[in-house]
Coordinates of C-alpha atoms (C1' of nucleotides) and ligand atoms in Angstrom, one line a residue:
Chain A
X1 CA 0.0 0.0 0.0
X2 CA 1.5 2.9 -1.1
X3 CA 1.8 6.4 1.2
X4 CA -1.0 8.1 -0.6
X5 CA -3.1 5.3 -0.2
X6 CA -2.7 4.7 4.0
X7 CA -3.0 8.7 4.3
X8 CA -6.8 8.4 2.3
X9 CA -7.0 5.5 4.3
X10 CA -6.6 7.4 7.6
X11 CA -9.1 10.1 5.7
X12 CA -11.6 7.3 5.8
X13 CA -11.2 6.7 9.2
X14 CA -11.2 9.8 11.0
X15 CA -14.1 10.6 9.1
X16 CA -15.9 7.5 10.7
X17 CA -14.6 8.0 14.0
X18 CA -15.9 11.8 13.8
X19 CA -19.4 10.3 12.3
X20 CA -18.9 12.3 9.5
X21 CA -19.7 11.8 5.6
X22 CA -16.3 11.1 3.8
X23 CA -18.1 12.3 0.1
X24 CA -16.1 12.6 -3.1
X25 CA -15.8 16.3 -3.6
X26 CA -14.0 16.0 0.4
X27 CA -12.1 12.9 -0.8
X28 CA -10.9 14.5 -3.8
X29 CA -9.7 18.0 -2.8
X30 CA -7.5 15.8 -0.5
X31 CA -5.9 14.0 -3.2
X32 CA -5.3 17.0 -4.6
X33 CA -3.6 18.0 -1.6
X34 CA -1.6 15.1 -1.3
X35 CA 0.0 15.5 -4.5
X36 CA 1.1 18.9 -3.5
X37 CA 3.5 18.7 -0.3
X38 CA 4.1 22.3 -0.3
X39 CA 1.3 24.2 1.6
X40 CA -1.3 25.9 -1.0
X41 CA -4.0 29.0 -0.8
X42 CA -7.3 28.2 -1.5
X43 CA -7.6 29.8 -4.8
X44 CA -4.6 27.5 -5.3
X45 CA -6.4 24.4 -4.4
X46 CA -9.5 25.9 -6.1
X47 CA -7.9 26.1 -9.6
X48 CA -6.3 22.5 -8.9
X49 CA -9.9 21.0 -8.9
X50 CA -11.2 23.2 -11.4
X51 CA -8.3 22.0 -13.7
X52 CA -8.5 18.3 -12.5
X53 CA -12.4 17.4 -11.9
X54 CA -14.8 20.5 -12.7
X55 CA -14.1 23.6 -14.5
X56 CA -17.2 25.3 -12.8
X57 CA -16.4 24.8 -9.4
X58 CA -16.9 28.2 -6.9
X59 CA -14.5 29.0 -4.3
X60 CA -16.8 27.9 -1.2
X61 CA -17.0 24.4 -2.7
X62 CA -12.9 24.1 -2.2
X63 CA -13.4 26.4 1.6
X64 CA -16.3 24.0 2.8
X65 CA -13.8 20.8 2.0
X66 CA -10.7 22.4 3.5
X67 CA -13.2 23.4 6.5
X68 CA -14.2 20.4 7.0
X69 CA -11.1 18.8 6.5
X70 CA -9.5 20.8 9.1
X71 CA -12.3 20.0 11.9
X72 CA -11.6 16.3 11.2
X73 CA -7.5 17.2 11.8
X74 CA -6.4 15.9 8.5
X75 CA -5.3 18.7 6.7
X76 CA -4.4 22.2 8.8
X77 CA -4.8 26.0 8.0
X78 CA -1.6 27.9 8.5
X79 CA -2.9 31.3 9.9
X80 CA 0.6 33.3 9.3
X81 CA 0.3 32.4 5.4
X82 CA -3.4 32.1 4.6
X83 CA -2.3 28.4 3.5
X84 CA -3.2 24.7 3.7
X85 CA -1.3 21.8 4.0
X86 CA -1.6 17.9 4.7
X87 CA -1.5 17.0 8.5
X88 CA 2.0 15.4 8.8
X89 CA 0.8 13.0 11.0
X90 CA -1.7 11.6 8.4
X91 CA -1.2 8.0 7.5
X92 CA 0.8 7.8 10.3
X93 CA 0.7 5.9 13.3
X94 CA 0.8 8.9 16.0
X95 CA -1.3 12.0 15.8
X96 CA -1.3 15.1 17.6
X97 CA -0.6 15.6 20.9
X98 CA 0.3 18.8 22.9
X99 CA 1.8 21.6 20.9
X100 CA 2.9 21.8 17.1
X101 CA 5.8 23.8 15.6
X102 CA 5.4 24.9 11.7
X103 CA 8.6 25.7 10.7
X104 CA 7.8 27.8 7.4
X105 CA 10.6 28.3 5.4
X106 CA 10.2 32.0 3.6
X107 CA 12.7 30.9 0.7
X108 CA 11.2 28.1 -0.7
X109 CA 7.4 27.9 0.5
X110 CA 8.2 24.8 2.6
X111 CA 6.9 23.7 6.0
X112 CA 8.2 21.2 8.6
X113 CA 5.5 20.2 10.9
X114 CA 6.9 19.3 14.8
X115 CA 5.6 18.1 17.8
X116 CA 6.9 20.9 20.4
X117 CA 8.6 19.1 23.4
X118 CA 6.6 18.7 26.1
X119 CA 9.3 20.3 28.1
X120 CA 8.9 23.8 25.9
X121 CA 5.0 24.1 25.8
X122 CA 4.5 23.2 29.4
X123 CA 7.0 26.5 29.7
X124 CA 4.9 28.3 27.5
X125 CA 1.2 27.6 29.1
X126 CA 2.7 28.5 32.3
X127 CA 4.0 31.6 30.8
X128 CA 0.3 32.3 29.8
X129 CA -1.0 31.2 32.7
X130 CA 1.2 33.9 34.6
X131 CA -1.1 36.3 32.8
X132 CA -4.3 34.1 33.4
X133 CA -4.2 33.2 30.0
X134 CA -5.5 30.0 28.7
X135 CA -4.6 29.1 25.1
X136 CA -6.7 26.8 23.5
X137 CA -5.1 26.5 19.9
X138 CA -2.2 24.7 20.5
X139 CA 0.2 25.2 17.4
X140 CA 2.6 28.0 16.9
X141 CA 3.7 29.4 13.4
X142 CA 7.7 30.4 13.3
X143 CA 9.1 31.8 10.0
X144 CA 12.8 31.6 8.6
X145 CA 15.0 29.8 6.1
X146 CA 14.9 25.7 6.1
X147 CA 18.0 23.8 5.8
X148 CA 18.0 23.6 2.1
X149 CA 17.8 26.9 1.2
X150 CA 20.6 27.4 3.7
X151 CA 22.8 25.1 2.3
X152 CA 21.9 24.6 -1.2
X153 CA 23.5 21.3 -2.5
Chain B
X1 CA 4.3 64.0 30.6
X2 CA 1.4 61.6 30.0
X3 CA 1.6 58.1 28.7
X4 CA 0.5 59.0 25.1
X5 CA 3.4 61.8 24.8
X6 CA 6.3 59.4 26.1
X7 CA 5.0 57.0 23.3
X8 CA 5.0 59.9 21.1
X9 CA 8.4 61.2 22.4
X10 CA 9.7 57.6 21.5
X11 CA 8.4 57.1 17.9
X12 CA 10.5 60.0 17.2
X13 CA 13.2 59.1 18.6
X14 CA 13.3 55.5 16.7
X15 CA 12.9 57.4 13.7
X16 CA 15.6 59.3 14.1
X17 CA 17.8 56.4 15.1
X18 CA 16.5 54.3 12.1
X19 CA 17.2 57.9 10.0
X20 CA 13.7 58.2 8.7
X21 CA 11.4 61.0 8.8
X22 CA 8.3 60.9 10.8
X23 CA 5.8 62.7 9.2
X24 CA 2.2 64.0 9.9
X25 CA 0.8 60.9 8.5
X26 CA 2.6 58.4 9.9
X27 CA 2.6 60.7 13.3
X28 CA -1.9 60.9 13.2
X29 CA -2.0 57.2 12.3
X30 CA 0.3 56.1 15.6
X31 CA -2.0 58.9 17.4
X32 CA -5.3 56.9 16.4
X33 CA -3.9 53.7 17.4
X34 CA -2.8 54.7 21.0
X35 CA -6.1 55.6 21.3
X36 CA -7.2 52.0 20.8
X37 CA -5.1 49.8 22.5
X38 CA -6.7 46.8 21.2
X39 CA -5.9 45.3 17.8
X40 CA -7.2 46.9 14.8
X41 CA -7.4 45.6 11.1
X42 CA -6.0 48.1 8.6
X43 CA -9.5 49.2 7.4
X44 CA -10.5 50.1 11.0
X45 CA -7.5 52.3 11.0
X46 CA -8.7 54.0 7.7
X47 CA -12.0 54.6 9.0
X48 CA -10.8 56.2 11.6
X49 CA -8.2 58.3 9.9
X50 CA -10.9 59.4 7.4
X51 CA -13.4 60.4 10.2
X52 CA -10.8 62.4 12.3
X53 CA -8.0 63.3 9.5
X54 CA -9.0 62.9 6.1
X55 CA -12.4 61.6 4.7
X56 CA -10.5 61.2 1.4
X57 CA -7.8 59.0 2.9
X58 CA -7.2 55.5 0.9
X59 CA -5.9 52.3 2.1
X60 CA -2.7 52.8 0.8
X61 CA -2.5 55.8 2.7
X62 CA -2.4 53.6 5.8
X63 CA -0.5 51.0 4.3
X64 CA 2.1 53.0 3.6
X65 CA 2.3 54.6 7.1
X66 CA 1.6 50.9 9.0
X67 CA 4.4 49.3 7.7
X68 CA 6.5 52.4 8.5
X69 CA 5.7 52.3 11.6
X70 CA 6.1 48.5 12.2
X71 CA 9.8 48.7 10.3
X72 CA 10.6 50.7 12.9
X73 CA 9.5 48.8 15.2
X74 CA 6.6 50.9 16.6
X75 CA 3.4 48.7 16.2
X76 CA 3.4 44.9 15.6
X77 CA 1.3 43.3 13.1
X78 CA -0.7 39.9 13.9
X79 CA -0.3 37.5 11.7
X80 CA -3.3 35.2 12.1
X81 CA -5.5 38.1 12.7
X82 CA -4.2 40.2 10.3
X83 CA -4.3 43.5 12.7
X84 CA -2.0 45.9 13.6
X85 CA -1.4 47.5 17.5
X86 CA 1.4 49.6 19.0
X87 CA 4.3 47.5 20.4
X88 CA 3.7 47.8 24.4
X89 CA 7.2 48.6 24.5
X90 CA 6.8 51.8 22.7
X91 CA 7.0 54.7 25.8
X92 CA 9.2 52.2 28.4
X93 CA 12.4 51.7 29.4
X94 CA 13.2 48.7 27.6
X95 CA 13.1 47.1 24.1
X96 CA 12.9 44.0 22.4
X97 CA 15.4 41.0 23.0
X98 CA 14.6 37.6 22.0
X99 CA 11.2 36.1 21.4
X100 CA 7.6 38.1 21.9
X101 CA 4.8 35.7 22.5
X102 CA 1.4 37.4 21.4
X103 CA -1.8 36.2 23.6
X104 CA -4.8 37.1 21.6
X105 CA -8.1 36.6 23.5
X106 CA -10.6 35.3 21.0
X107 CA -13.6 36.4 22.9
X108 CA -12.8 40.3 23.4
X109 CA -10.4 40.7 20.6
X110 CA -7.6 41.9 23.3
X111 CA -4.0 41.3 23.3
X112 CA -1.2 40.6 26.1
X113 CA 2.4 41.3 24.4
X114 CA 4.6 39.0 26.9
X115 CA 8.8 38.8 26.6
X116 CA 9.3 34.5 26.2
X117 CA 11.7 33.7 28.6
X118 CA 14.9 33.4 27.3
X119 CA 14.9 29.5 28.5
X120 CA 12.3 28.6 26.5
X121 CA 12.5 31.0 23.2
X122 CA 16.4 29.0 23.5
X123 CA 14.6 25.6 23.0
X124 CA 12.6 26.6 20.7
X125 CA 15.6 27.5 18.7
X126 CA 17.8 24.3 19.8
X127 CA 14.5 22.6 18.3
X128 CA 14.3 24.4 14.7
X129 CA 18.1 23.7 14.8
X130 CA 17.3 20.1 14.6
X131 CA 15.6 20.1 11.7
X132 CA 18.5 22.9 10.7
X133 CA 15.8 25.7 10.0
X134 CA 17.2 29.3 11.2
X135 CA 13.8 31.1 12.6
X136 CA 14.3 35.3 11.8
X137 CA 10.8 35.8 12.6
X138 CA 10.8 36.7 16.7
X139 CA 7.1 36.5 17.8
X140 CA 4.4 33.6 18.4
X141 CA 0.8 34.4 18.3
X142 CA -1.3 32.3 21.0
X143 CA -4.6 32.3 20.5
X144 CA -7.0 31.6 23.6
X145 CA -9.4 33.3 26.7
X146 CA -7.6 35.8 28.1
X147 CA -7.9 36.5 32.3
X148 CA -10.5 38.9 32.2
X149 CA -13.0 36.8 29.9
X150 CA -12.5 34.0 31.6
X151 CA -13.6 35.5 35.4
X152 CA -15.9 38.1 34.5
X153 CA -16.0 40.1 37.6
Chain C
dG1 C1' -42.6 7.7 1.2
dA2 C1' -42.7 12.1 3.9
dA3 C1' -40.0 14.9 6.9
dA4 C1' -35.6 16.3 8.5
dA5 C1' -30.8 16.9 8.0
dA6 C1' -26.6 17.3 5.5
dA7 C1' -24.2 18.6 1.5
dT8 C1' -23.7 21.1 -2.6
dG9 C1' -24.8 24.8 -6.1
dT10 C1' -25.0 29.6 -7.0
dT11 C1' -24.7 34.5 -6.7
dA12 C1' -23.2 38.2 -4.4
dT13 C1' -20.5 40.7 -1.4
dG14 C1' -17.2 41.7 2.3
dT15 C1' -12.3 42.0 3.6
dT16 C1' -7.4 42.4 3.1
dA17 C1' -3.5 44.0 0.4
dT18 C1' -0.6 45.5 -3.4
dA19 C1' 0.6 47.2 -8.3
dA20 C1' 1.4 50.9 -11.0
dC21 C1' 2.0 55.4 -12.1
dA22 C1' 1.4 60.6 -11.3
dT23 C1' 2.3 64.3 -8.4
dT24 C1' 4.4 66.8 -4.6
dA25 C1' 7.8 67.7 -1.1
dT26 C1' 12.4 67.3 0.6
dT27 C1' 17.2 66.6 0.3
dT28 C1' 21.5 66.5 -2.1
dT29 C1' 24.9 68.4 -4.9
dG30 C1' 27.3 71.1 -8.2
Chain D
dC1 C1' 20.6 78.9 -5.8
dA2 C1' 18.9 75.7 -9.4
dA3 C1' 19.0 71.2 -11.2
dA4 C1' 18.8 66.5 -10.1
dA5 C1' 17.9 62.8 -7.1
dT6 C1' 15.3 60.9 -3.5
dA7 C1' 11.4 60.2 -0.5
dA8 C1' 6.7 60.7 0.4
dT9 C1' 2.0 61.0 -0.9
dG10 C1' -2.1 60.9 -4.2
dT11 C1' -4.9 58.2 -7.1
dT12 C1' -6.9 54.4 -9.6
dA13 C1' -7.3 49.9 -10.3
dT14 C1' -7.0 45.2 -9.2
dA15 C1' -5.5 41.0 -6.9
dA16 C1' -6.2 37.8 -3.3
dC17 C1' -8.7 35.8 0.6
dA18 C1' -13.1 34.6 2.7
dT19 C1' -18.0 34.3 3.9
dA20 C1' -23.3 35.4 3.7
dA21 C1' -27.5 34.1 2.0
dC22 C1' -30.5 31.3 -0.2
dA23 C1' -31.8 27.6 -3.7
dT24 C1' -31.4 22.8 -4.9
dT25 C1' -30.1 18.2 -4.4
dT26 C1' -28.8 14.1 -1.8
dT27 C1' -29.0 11.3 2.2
dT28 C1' -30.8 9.8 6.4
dT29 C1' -34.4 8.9 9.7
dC30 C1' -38.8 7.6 11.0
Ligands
ZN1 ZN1 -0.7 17.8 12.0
ZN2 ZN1 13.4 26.5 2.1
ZN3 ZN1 6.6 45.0 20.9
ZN4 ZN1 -10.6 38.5 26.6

DNA sequence: GAAAAAATGTTATGTTATAACATTATTTTG
DNA sequence: CAAAATAATGTTATAACATAACATTTTTTC
């Protein structure tokens, strides 16, 4: 079974453990998704499936997928960039726990998703909590150059 | 000397340390935001520069004179909000070093600007350095409830 | 099979941000 | 000082991102 296959696989899944309708336009927009690793607007995704499976599609058919996508954790909406991008963990065996770390690379458009030590978010809620703060997203955006783009090859 | 003249006070002196001019512009736009110290999308800004200011004002107008302001380091903007608010260290002693953690409340829109410690921004580092990314962007946005929405007095 | 719920289609509009070029103001320099 | 260069602002247009509102279709429930 190849990787594409386990991650729509795991699409199946969390959809049935959410009790939530896995339907084609959902299922495709996440193929789409798959065959693009580097994270994508909308309108990017949008002229993807108008290109690949209807020319007619409207942008709130590609926002309602990604939307629901999102709510079932298997693709995730990068706030800083206004972009979307495959759950790492998808077609995996672990899944999310505590804090992520996007590491968006400002060269090249690529992201390196990371599960945060415990260590460093447990530092960071207390921080917050110092100002009675209590943060319920739990994924933090950090921008600068990846290792290829530092030392191109 | 109130609060709003020491921030006043300061703005020009960044400018003159970054060697840039501050004009009436960029001078009446920092004025309207001390006057709201809660985060304020761009547009809000231009309203309220064309009501007090200028009803003729365009976006670019505040563009121009929000990115001038943040260059030098006098207002932040939020990424994941996409609104702008004047840095709390503008009018204080002391400056920036190392990371800013943003805690945006998502109930009342407000926003706590908190210095990470250096212990954990230093992590945070040691663990983009893993995955040899080089961060150059020095703030995280939390979202979550802050204090005051969460024990409504 | 009728009623309710979920998903999709469709049109319109709201919101955020920049491109491109003209004009005006300020600074530099000969 | 006057010409040239630079910086700032004015102005128009448009790109890019996102949702509201309502109609229609499909699926599920009873
Ligand atoms: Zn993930
Ligand atoms: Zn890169
Ligand atoms: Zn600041
Ligand atoms: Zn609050």
């Amino acid at each position: 079974m190849d990787t594409h296959s386990r991650q729509m696989a795991q699409l199946e899944e969390q959809c049935r453990q959410a009790g939530k309708k896995l339907t084609p336009i959902r299922q495709q927009v996440l193929q789409l998704m798959l065959q693009h690793p580097q994270p994508q607007s909308a309108y990017e995704i949008l002229q993807a499936y108008q290109s690949r499976y209807n020319p007619k599609a409207q942008p709130m058919t590609v926002y309602r997928a990604l939307n629901f996508l999102e709510e079932i954790d298997a693709v995730h909406r990068l706030a800083s960039t206004r972009q979307y991008v495959v759950c790492d963990h998808l077609g995996r065996e672990h899944t999310h726990h505590g804090f992520t770390q996007f590491l968006l690379c400002d060269r090249c458009g690529g992201l390196q998703e990371v599960e945060m030590e415990q260590a460093v978010w447990q530092k960071l809620l207390a921080e917050a909590a110092i100002y009675h703060f209590t943060p319920n997203a739990s994924a933090i955006e950090i921008h600068g150059v990846c290792g290829q783009c530092q030392n191109p090859a």
